[in-house]
């Protein structure tokens, strides 16, 4: 029993992360510790046991390109999914640079039907929208930049 638990934890568990800040409150409060499990292919002895992909409403730990720290955020749109309609999205789609060009965000494409994440990218959002950093700021995050999925916090 102990051996199977150790093997399972080695295959599926990334580790513990400490939470700083309240961007995911009230669900995950600052000061909490969270157990993180792997995303992507889980292999043993050269065989892929399971391929765990991030899905809408998963809580994940990510490090966006150019960021030093990891962030815990909720997946608002998984790979190739439509971004949820929201007031911030309408404002964002109408935003333009000083030169009059539309503002583009990494990993996102917009057309007449709406905005979608690109393949193997996720759009991450905070529970607290005011004063927080998420994909509204840095764009969609590549699957390669995800540390794992939050399993439980205490």
JSON list of N, CA and C in Angstrom, two decimals, residues 14 42 45 85 91 153-154:
[
{"chain": "A", "resi": 14, "resn": "UNK", "atom": "N", "xyz": [3.35, 17.19, -8.49]},
{"chain": "A", "resi": 14, "resn": "UNK", "atom": "CA", "xyz": [4.45, 18.12, -8.77]},
{"chain": "A", "resi": 14, "resn": "UNK", "atom": "C", "xyz": [5.05, 18.60, -7.46]},
{"chain": "A", "resi": 42, "resn": "UNK", "atom": "N", "xyz": [1.59, 11.61, -18.63]},
{"chain": "A", "resi": 42, "resn": "UNK", "atom": "CA", "xyz": [2.19, 10.93, -17.48]},
{"chain": "A", "resi": 42, "resn": "UNK", "atom": "C", "xyz": [2.69, 9.59, -17.99]},
{"chain": "A", "resi": 45, "resn": "UNK", "atom": "N", "xyz": [7.91, 3.77, -17.54]},
{"chain": "A", "resi": 45, "resn": "UNK", "atom": "CA", "xyz": [8.60, 2.74, -18.32]},
{"chain": "A", "resi": 45, "resn": "UNK", "atom": "C", "xyz": [8.39, 2.90, -19.82]},
{"chain": "A", "resi": 85, "resn": "UNK", "atom": "N", "xyz": [-17.90, 35.79, -22.94]},
{"chain": "A", "resi": 85, "resn": "UNK", "atom": "CA", "xyz": [-18.34, 37.17, -23.14]},
{"chain": "A", "resi": 85, "resn": "UNK", "atom": "C", "xyz": [-18.32, 37.88, -21.80]},
{"chain": "A", "resi": 91, "resn": "UNK", "atom": "N", "xyz": [-14.26, 45.76, -24.21]},
{"chain": "A", "resi": 91, "resn": "UNK", "atom": "CA", "xyz": [-13.34, 46.89, -24.14]},
{"chain": "A", "resi": 91, "resn": "UNK", "atom": "C", "xyz": [-11.99, 46.53, -24.77]},
{"chain": "A", "resi": 153, "resn": "UNK", "atom": "N", "xyz": [-6.15, 22.82, -1.65]},
{"chain": "A", "resi": 153, "resn": "UNK", "atom": "CA", "xyz": [-5.44, 23.86, -0.89]},
{"chain": "A", "resi": 153, "resn": "UNK", "atom": "C", "xyz": [-5.86, 23.74, 0.57]},
{"chain": "A", "resi": 154, "resn": "UNK", "atom": "N", "xyz": [-4.92, 24.06, 1.46]},
{"chain": "A", "resi": 154, "resn": "UNK", "atom": "CA", "xyz": [-5.21, 23.99, 2.91]},
{"chain": "A", "resi": 154, "resn": "UNK", "atom": "C", "xyz": [-4.45, 25.09, 3.62]}
]
